[in-house]
């Protein structure tokens, strides 16, 4: 129940990768024919990723992760824009830390002014807010495609159209969205887009940045001439091959997976609302929510406590982003949606996927209400809450 943190590398993907750990170990930069197999494999994967996005293969650059793609998009673009006297970045308050911490770095060390756009109570960015934030110093707009904690899908095509009209480069972090939604970078006017293989049944440690032809971005990793001189270091061939394969498989079953996941998601949401009093669904509903995301707050209980209780019953869930699970601060995303601290602390995220079964959904619905009720029975906060509602 935590497919957003990561997914298992699918057997077909692993099979495609295996030769590149063994007999096909040639360095793609070498000139002899043996190494050409590695080069060919990388170019095939580039084509597979490009095809899934309606991009040209020459616009795909492989990276070491989604985080690296995000860092590159922001730092590389702002670095280049500095030469033209532009130092303004527009992003949102609900981005993944790969974006937020890159933006904070740029503010602290590069003199960049950052506008963090607010979101509404379901997590939507307003296109009018993006428009109002643009100045003649704006070098980049970066708005995530879909949020990793609450699953809200942003109005990317509208923001893309606005940015194209105003001639501002537009980046989107699609690390989660690309695993569930059809993305057409041309139709959506996207200039840069980040992805990560391990969120879509590919291997860990490989991502990609799509950069529309003509995008002006400084390199992020300097060194050799790999990735057409834009991203140095000997390629992670097996990882790249796995990414390409994972993307092709994902695309071939995307609509089917979306329908299955959405039905299970809605069943779990409806079941929780029915069985657990005062449960609050965080994020949007229907088509505006990632098909695999379920995020609730249960007033009176700590999300972390629920995670441990669920774990003892064999259920792996999360309170939000895996990357911030070691911090006890409430989620910045839930606070941005306007949740009070005590509600943000009581949040729980289930993210379903290919490993999920109907029986597992039923099992969660059997176990969770009991766990929440038991924890609430011990909680002074819950008692106060009931009193405030006149229910005690
Ligand atoms: N962006 C988003 C929205 C994410 O959810 C994640 C990972 O959870 C990342 C970026 C980072 O991707 P990676 O794990 O490949 O570095």
Short mmCIF file of C-alpha atoms and ligand atoms in Angstrom, two decimals:
data_model
loop_
_atom_site.label_atom_id
_atom_site.label_comp_id
_atom_site.label_asym_id
_atom_site.label_seq_id
_atom_site.Cartn_x
_atom_site.Cartn_y
_atom_site.Cartn_z
CA UNK A 1 0.00 0.00 0.00
CA UNK A 2 2.95 2.32 -0.60
CA UNK A 3 3.54 2.27 -4.37
CA UNK A 4 4.26 6.00 -4.39
CA UNK A 5 7.41 5.46 -2.32
CA UNK A 6 8.61 2.95 -4.86
CA UNK A 7 7.55 -0.02 -6.98
CA UNK A 8 9.12 -3.41 -7.60
CA UNK A 9 11.12 -3.75 -10.80
CA UNK A 10 8.88 -5.89 -12.99
CA UNK A 11 10.23 -9.30 -14.11
CA UNK A 12 10.16 -8.32 -17.82
CA UNK A 13 12.14 -5.18 -17.03
CA UNK A 14 14.69 -7.09 -14.99
CA UNK A 15 15.07 -9.61 -17.81
CA UNK A 16 15.79 -6.83 -20.30
CA UNK A 17 18.38 -5.34 -17.93
CA UNK A 18 20.31 -8.50 -17.06
CA UNK A 19 22.61 -8.77 -20.13
CA UNK A 20 23.94 -5.29 -19.41
CA UNK A 21 25.24 -6.40 -16.02
CA UNK A 22 27.02 -9.31 -17.69
CA UNK A 23 28.23 -9.98 -21.19
CA UNK A 24 27.18 -6.62 -22.66
CA UNK A 25 29.33 -4.49 -20.39
CA UNK A 26 30.91 -2.28 -23.06
CA UNK A 27 31.31 1.44 -22.43
CA UNK A 28 28.97 3.15 -24.90
CA UNK A 29 31.55 5.89 -25.46
CA UNK A 30 34.14 3.46 -26.82
CA UNK A 31 34.55 3.14 -30.58
CA UNK A 32 34.85 -0.65 -31.06
CA UNK A 33 31.86 -2.61 -32.28
CA UNK A 34 31.38 -4.53 -29.00
CA UNK A 35 30.56 -1.26 -27.24
CA UNK A 36 28.14 -0.27 -29.89
CA UNK A 37 25.63 -2.74 -28.42
CA UNK A 38 25.51 -0.59 -25.29
CA UNK A 39 25.06 2.58 -27.33
CA UNK A 40 22.26 0.97 -29.32
CA UNK A 41 20.53 -0.18 -26.12
CA UNK A 42 20.62 3.34 -24.67
CA UNK A 43 19.25 4.85 -27.85
CA UNK A 44 16.44 2.30 -27.93
CA UNK A 45 15.49 3.24 -24.36
CA UNK A 46 15.62 6.94 -25.26
CA UNK A 47 13.18 6.24 -28.05
CA UNK A 48 10.85 4.31 -25.72
CA UNK A 49 10.77 7.15 -23.17
CA UNK A 50 10.39 9.83 -25.86
CA UNK A 51 7.56 7.94 -27.56
CA UNK A 52 5.59 7.73 -24.30
CA UNK A 53 5.70 11.52 -23.93
CA UNK A 54 5.27 12.47 -27.61
CA UNK A 55 8.78 13.92 -27.52
CA UNK A 56 11.71 13.57 -29.88
CA UNK A 57 14.41 11.12 -28.65
CA UNK A 58 16.97 13.95 -28.85
CA UNK A 59 14.97 15.76 -26.16
CA UNK A 60 15.40 13.01 -23.52
CA UNK A 61 18.41 13.14 -21.17
CA UNK A 62 18.95 10.29 -18.71
CA UNK A 63 19.85 11.21 -15.14
CA UNK A 64 20.61 9.37 -11.91
CA UNK A 65 17.15 10.01 -10.42
CA UNK A 66 14.05 12.16 -10.44
CA UNK A 67 15.75 14.31 -7.83
CA UNK A 68 18.67 14.98 -10.16
CA UNK A 69 16.32 15.88 -13.01
CA UNK A 70 14.57 18.40 -10.72
CA UNK A 71 17.87 19.88 -9.52
CA UNK A 72 19.08 20.19 -13.11
CA UNK A 73 15.91 21.85 -14.37
CA UNK A 74 15.92 24.50 -11.65
CA UNK A 75 19.63 25.18 -11.11
CA UNK A 76 20.59 24.79 -14.77
CA UNK A 77 17.87 27.13 -16.00
CA UNK A 78 18.41 29.81 -13.35
CA UNK A 79 22.18 29.67 -13.90
CA UNK A 80 21.75 30.27 -17.61
CA UNK A 81 19.09 32.95 -17.12
CA UNK A 82 21.43 34.91 -14.85
CA UNK A 83 23.43 35.83 -17.96
CA UNK A 84 20.31 37.59 -19.25
CA UNK A 85 19.63 39.34 -15.96
CA UNK A 86 16.71 37.10 -15.01
CA UNK A 87 16.64 35.78 -11.47
CA UNK A 88 13.04 34.94 -10.62
CA UNK A 89 11.66 31.43 -10.11
CA UNK A 90 7.98 30.63 -9.67
CA UNK A 91 7.09 27.36 -8.01
CA UNK A 92 4.52 26.10 -5.48
CA UNK A 93 4.41 25.44 -1.78
CA UNK A 94 3.49 21.75 -2.27
CA UNK A 95 6.43 20.61 -4.39
CA UNK A 96 8.58 17.63 -3.50
CA UNK A 97 11.72 18.52 -1.54
CA UNK A 98 13.78 17.87 -4.69
CA UNK A 99 12.25 21.13 -5.99
CA UNK A 100 11.75 23.01 -2.71
CA UNK A 101 15.28 22.45 -1.44
CA UNK A 102 16.74 23.32 -4.86
CA UNK A 103 14.72 26.56 -4.79
CA UNK A 104 15.97 27.30 -1.27
CA UNK A 105 19.55 26.69 -2.41
CA UNK A 106 19.09 29.13 -5.28
CA UNK A 107 17.67 31.72 -2.89
CA UNK A 108 20.49 31.28 -0.39
CA UNK A 109 23.49 31.12 -2.73
CA UNK A 110 22.52 32.43 -6.14
CA UNK A 111 20.48 35.53 -5.34
CA UNK A 112 17.36 34.04 -6.91
CA UNK A 113 13.95 35.40 -5.90
CA UNK A 114 11.48 32.58 -5.48
CA UNK A 115 7.69 32.89 -5.47
CA UNK A 116 6.04 29.94 -3.74
CA UNK A 117 2.46 29.89 -4.99
CA UNK A 118 -0.26 28.88 -2.55
CA UNK A 119 -2.77 26.12 -3.26
CA UNK A 120 -6.46 25.78 -2.38
CA UNK A 121 -7.87 23.34 0.15
CA UNK A 122 -7.72 20.45 -2.35
CA UNK A 123 -4.16 21.27 -3.40
CA UNK A 124 -4.83 23.05 -6.71
CA UNK A 125 -2.62 25.85 -7.97
CA UNK A 126 -4.59 28.64 -9.67
CA UNK A 127 -3.52 29.51 -13.19
CA UNK A 128 -4.37 33.18 -12.42
CA UNK A 129 -1.86 33.07 -9.55
CA UNK A 130 0.86 31.85 -11.91
CA UNK A 131 -0.03 34.66 -14.35
CA UNK A 132 0.00 37.28 -11.60
CA UNK A 133 3.40 36.14 -10.32
CA UNK A 134 5.20 36.48 -13.68
CA UNK A 135 7.53 39.48 -13.94
CA UNK A 136 10.07 40.56 -16.55
CA UNK A 137 12.70 38.82 -14.37
CA UNK A 138 10.96 35.43 -14.40
CA UNK A 139 13.29 32.73 -15.72
CA UNK A 140 11.24 29.61 -14.99
CA UNK A 141 7.88 28.36 -13.80
CA UNK A 142 8.01 24.94 -12.12
CA UNK A 143 4.72 23.34 -11.06
CA UNK A 144 4.46 19.65 -10.24
CA UNK A 145 2.21 17.55 -12.47
CA UNK A 146 0.64 15.64 -9.59
CA UNK A 147 1.34 15.78 -5.89
CA UNK A 148 3.02 12.78 -4.28
CA UNK A 149 1.26 13.11 -0.91
CA UNK A 150 -2.35 13.91 -1.75
CA UNK A 151 -2.46 13.00 -5.45
CA UNK A 152 -3.93 16.28 -6.71
CA UNK A 153 -3.37 16.71 -10.47
CA UNK A 154 -2.49 20.29 -11.37
CA UNK A 155 -3.85 22.19 -14.41
CA UNK A 156 -0.63 21.55 -16.33
CA UNK A 157 -1.92 22.15 -19.87
CA UNK A 158 -3.39 25.53 -18.83
CA UNK A 159 -0.19 26.59 -17.09
CA UNK A 160 1.79 25.36 -20.10
CA UNK A 161 -0.35 27.45 -22.46
CA UNK A 162 0.08 30.52 -20.27
CA UNK A 163 3.85 30.13 -20.05
CA UNK A 164 4.17 29.56 -23.79
CA UNK A 165 2.14 32.72 -24.46
CA UNK A 166 4.29 34.71 -22.02
CA UNK A 167 7.50 33.07 -23.36
CA UNK A 168 8.54 31.74 -19.95
CA UNK A 169 10.11 28.24 -19.79
CA UNK A 170 7.85 25.78 -17.99
CA UNK A 171 9.10 22.78 -16.01
CA UNK A 172 6.97 20.13 -14.37
CA UNK A 173 7.98 17.42 -11.90
CA UNK A 174 6.09 14.44 -13.31
CA UNK A 175 7.84 11.82 -11.16
CA UNK A 176 4.49 10.57 -9.85
CA UNK A 177 2.21 11.60 -12.72
CA UNK A 178 4.20 9.81 -15.42
CA UNK A 179 3.46 6.50 -13.72
CA UNK A 180 -0.32 6.94 -14.04
CA UNK A 181 -1.30 9.54 -16.62
CA UNK A 182 -1.01 10.10 -20.35
CA UNK A 183 1.39 12.96 -20.91
CA UNK A 184 1.87 14.77 -24.21
CA UNK A 185 4.62 17.34 -23.80
CA UNK A 186 3.81 19.02 -27.12
CA UNK A 187 0.07 19.37 -26.58
CA UNK A 188 0.64 20.52 -22.99
CA UNK A 189 3.33 23.07 -23.91
CA UNK A 190 5.83 21.60 -21.45
CA UNK A 191 9.45 22.71 -21.90
CA UNK A 192 11.03 20.50 -19.25
CA UNK A 193 9.74 17.44 -17.40
CA UNK A 194 11.29 15.22 -14.71
CA UNK A 195 10.70 11.48 -14.39
CA UNK A 196 11.97 8.56 -12.35
CA UNK A 197 12.03 4.86 -13.31
CA UNK A 198 11.51 3.33 -9.87
CA UNK A 199 8.03 4.83 -9.56
CA UNK A 200 6.90 2.92 -12.65
CA UNK A 201 8.15 -0.64 -12.09
CA UNK A 202 11.63 0.20 -13.34
CA UNK A 203 14.90 0.18 -11.41
CA UNK A 204 16.06 2.68 -8.79
CA UNK A 205 18.82 5.17 -9.55
CA UNK A 206 17.71 6.28 -13.02
CA UNK A 207 15.56 9.18 -14.12
CA UNK A 208 15.22 11.49 -17.07
CA UNK A 209 14.81 15.13 -17.90
CA UNK A 210 12.84 15.96 -21.03
CA UNK A 211 14.07 19.23 -22.50
CA UNK A 212 12.29 20.69 -25.48
CA UNK A 213 14.65 21.52 -28.32
CA UNK A 214 16.05 25.01 -27.82
CA UNK A 215 15.61 25.08 -24.04
CA UNK A 216 18.40 27.12 -22.52
CA UNK A 217 19.74 25.24 -19.52
CA UNK A 218 23.28 24.99 -18.13
CA UNK A 219 24.62 21.49 -17.47
CA UNK A 220 24.28 20.27 -13.91
CA UNK A 221 26.91 17.52 -13.88
CA UNK A 222 30.15 18.42 -15.62
CA UNK A 223 32.68 16.02 -17.08
CA UNK A 224 32.69 13.85 -20.21
CA UNK A 225 30.62 14.14 -23.35
CA UNK A 226 27.83 11.69 -22.47
CA UNK A 227 24.17 12.50 -23.14
CA UNK A 228 25.23 14.65 -26.08
CA UNK A 229 27.50 16.72 -23.83
CA UNK A 230 24.70 17.64 -21.45
CA UNK A 231 25.04 15.13 -18.62
CA UNK A 232 28.48 13.73 -17.91
CA UNK A 233 29.39 10.33 -16.43
CA UNK A 234 29.42 6.81 -17.85
CA UNK A 235 25.86 5.76 -18.45
CA UNK A 236 23.93 3.41 -16.15
CA UNK A 237 23.19 1.20 -19.14
CA UNK A 238 21.22 -1.53 -17.37
CA UNK A 239 19.20 1.11 -15.52
CA UNK A 240 18.48 3.07 -18.68
CA UNK A 241 17.45 -0.10 -20.55
CA UNK A 242 15.15 -0.95 -17.62
CA UNK A 243 13.66 2.53 -17.67
CA UNK A 244 12.87 2.30 -21.39
CA UNK A 245 11.31 -1.13 -21.01
CA UNK A 246 9.29 -0.08 -17.94
CA UNK A 247 7.98 2.98 -19.77
CA UNK A 248 6.90 0.97 -22.81
CA UNK A 249 5.08 -1.61 -20.66
CA UNK A 250 3.48 1.14 -18.56
CA UNK A 251 2.18 2.89 -21.66
CA UNK A 252 0.73 -0.31 -23.10
CA UNK A 253 -1.43 -0.92 -20.03
CA UNK A 254 -1.93 2.61 -18.70
CA UNK A 255 -5.67 2.97 -19.37
CA UNK A 256 -6.43 -0.49 -18.00
CA UNK A 257 -4.33 0.11 -14.85
CA UNK A 258 -5.94 3.50 -14.38
CA UNK A 259 -9.44 2.00 -14.40
CA UNK A 260 -8.50 -0.80 -11.96
CA UNK A 261 -6.64 1.52 -9.60
CA UNK A 262 -9.37 4.19 -9.62
CA UNK A 263 -12.04 1.62 -8.75
CA UNK A 264 -9.96 0.26 -5.85
CA UNK A 265 -9.05 3.77 -4.72
CA UNK A 266 -12.70 4.80 -4.63
CA UNK A 267 -13.68 1.63 -2.79
CA UNK A 268 -11.05 2.26 -0.12
CA UNK A 269 -12.03 5.93 0.20
CA UNK A 270 -15.74 5.10 0.48
CA UNK A 271 -15.05 2.31 2.98
CA UNK A 272 -12.95 4.53 5.23
CA UNK A 273 -15.53 7.33 5.16
CA UNK A 274 -18.24 4.83 6.03
CA UNK A 275 -16.42 2.97 8.80
CA UNK A 276 -14.34 5.66 10.50
CA UNK A 277 -16.16 8.67 11.99
CA UNK A 278 -14.63 12.09 11.41
CA UNK A 279 -12.20 10.82 8.77
CA UNK A 280 -11.09 13.59 6.44
CA UNK A 281 -10.05 12.86 2.87
CA UNK A 282 -7.13 15.10 1.87
CA UNK A 283 -6.80 16.24 -1.74
CA UNK A 284 -9.10 16.22 -4.73
CA UNK A 285 -11.60 13.64 -5.97
CA UNK A 286 -12.31 11.72 -9.19
CA UNK A 287 -10.26 12.47 -12.30
CA UNK A 288 -8.40 15.28 -10.58
CA UNK A 289 -6.70 12.83 -8.21
CA UNK A 290 -4.01 10.28 -9.08
CA UNK A 291 -5.79 6.96 -9.58
CA UNK A 292 -3.69 5.24 -6.92
CA UNK A 293 -3.70 7.80 -4.07
CA UNK A 294 -5.70 7.71 -0.85
CA UNK A 295 -4.77 10.23 1.88
CA UNK A 296 -6.75 10.70 5.08
CA UNK A 297 -6.45 12.61 8.33
CA UNK A 298 -7.85 11.05 11.48
CA UNK A 299 -8.21 13.67 14.17
CA UNK A 300 -6.97 12.50 17.57
CA UNK A 301 -4.29 10.08 16.32
CA UNK A 302 -0.71 10.41 15.13
CA UNK A 303 -0.10 9.10 11.61
CA UNK A 304 3.23 7.62 12.74
CA UNK A 305 1.48 5.54 15.40
CA UNK A 306 -1.00 4.25 12.85
CA UNK A 307 1.87 3.27 10.56
CA UNK A 308 3.42 1.11 13.27
CA UNK A 309 0.07 -0.48 14.13
CA UNK A 310 -0.59 -1.19 10.45
CA UNK A 311 2.91 -2.58 10.01
CA UNK A 312 2.29 -5.03 12.84
CA UNK A 313 -0.69 -6.27 10.80
CA UNK A 314 1.43 -6.64 7.66
CA UNK A 315 0.27 -3.42 5.97
CA UNK A 316 2.93 -1.07 4.57
CA UNK A 317 1.63 2.49 4.34
CA UNK A 318 3.05 5.99 4.71
CA UNK A 319 2.22 9.35 6.21
CA UNK A 320 3.25 11.17 3.06
CA UNK A 321 6.51 11.48 1.24
CA UNK A 322 8.94 8.63 1.94
CA UNK A 323 11.75 11.15 1.84
CA UNK A 324 10.43 13.12 4.82
CA UNK A 325 9.31 10.15 6.89
CA UNK A 326 12.30 10.51 9.17
CA UNK A 327 11.25 14.01 10.13
CA UNK A 328 8.49 14.48 12.65
CA UNK A 329 7.43 17.84 11.25
CA UNK A 330 3.91 17.82 9.88
CA UNK A 331 3.73 17.56 6.11
CA UNK A 332 4.36 20.89 4.32
CA UNK A 333 1.81 19.78 1.74
CA UNK A 334 -1.00 19.26 4.23
CA UNK A 335 -0.18 22.56 5.96
CA UNK A 336 -0.31 24.29 2.56
CA UNK A 337 -3.79 22.78 2.03
CA UNK A 338 -4.78 24.60 5.22
CA UNK A 339 -4.87 21.68 7.63
CA UNK A 340 -4.23 22.45 11.28
CA UNK A 341 -1.10 20.86 12.80
CA UNK A 342 -3.08 18.22 14.68
CA UNK A 343 -4.84 17.12 11.49
CA UNK A 344 -1.64 17.16 9.46
CA UNK A 345 -0.02 14.95 12.12
CA UNK A 346 -2.88 12.47 11.91
CA UNK A 347 -2.50 11.77 8.21
CA UNK A 348 -2.10 8.44 6.51
CA UNK A 349 -1.39 7.68 2.85
CA UNK A 350 -2.18 4.48 1.00
CA UNK A 351 -0.92 4.25 -2.57
CA UNK A 352 -2.00 1.23 -4.54
CA UNK A 353 -0.55 -0.38 -7.66
CA UNK A 354 0.21 -3.62 -9.47
CA UNK A 355 0.86 -5.51 -6.22
CA UNK A 356 -2.50 -4.53 -4.73
CA UNK A 357 -5.42 -6.96 -4.73
CA UNK A 358 -9.13 -6.58 -3.88
CA UNK A 359 -8.54 -8.78 -0.84
CA UNK A 360 -5.92 -6.35 0.41
CA UNK A 361 -8.34 -3.44 0.13
CA UNK A 362 -10.86 -5.45 2.16
CA UNK A 363 -8.18 -6.31 4.70
CA UNK A 364 -7.27 -2.65 5.20
CA UNK A 365 -10.95 -1.84 5.66
CA UNK A 366 -11.19 -4.57 8.26
CA UNK A 367 -8.09 -3.61 10.23
CA UNK A 368 -7.88 0.17 10.02
CA UNK A 369 -11.16 1.16 11.74
CA UNK A 370 -10.23 -0.98 14.72
CA UNK A 371 -6.75 0.54 14.96
CA UNK A 372 -8.02 4.11 14.71
CA UNK A 373 -10.75 3.45 17.29
CA UNK A 374 -8.25 1.90 19.74
CA UNK A 375 -5.80 4.79 19.41
CA UNK A 376 -8.56 7.36 19.68
CA UNK A 377 -9.84 5.73 22.86
CA UNK A 378 -6.48 6.62 24.47
CA UNK A 379 -6.26 10.12 23.03
CA UNK A 380 -7.01 13.27 25.05
CA UNK A 381 -7.08 15.18 21.75
CA UNK A 382 -9.91 12.98 20.48
CA UNK A 383 -11.86 13.51 23.70
CA UNK A 384 -11.44 17.29 23.40
CA UNK A 385 -12.51 17.11 19.77
CA UNK A 386 -15.68 15.17 20.58
CA UNK A 387 -16.51 17.63 23.36
CA UNK A 388 -16.01 20.53 20.97
CA UNK A 389 -18.50 18.88 18.60
CA UNK A 390 -20.96 18.25 21.45
CA UNK A 391 -20.60 14.50 20.92
CA UNK A 392 -19.33 13.75 24.42
N1 LIG B 1 9.49 14.31 -7.23
C1 LIG B 1 8.40 13.69 -6.73
C2 LIG B 1 7.04 14.29 -6.92
C3 LIG B 1 8.54 12.49 -6.02
O1 LIG B 1 7.46 11.88 -5.51
C4 LIG B 1 9.84 11.94 -5.86
C5 LIG B 1 10.05 10.72 -5.07
O2 LIG B 1 9.26 10.38 -4.19
C6 LIG B 1 10.93 12.62 -6.43
C7 LIG B 1 10.71 13.80 -7.11
C8 LIG B 1 12.31 12.08 -6.32
O3 LIG B 1 12.54 11.02 -7.23
P1 LIG B 1 13.78 10.03 -7.02
O4 LIG B 1 13.40 9.09 -5.92
O5 LIG B 1 13.94 9.33 -8.34
O6 LIG B 1 14.95 10.86 -6.70
#
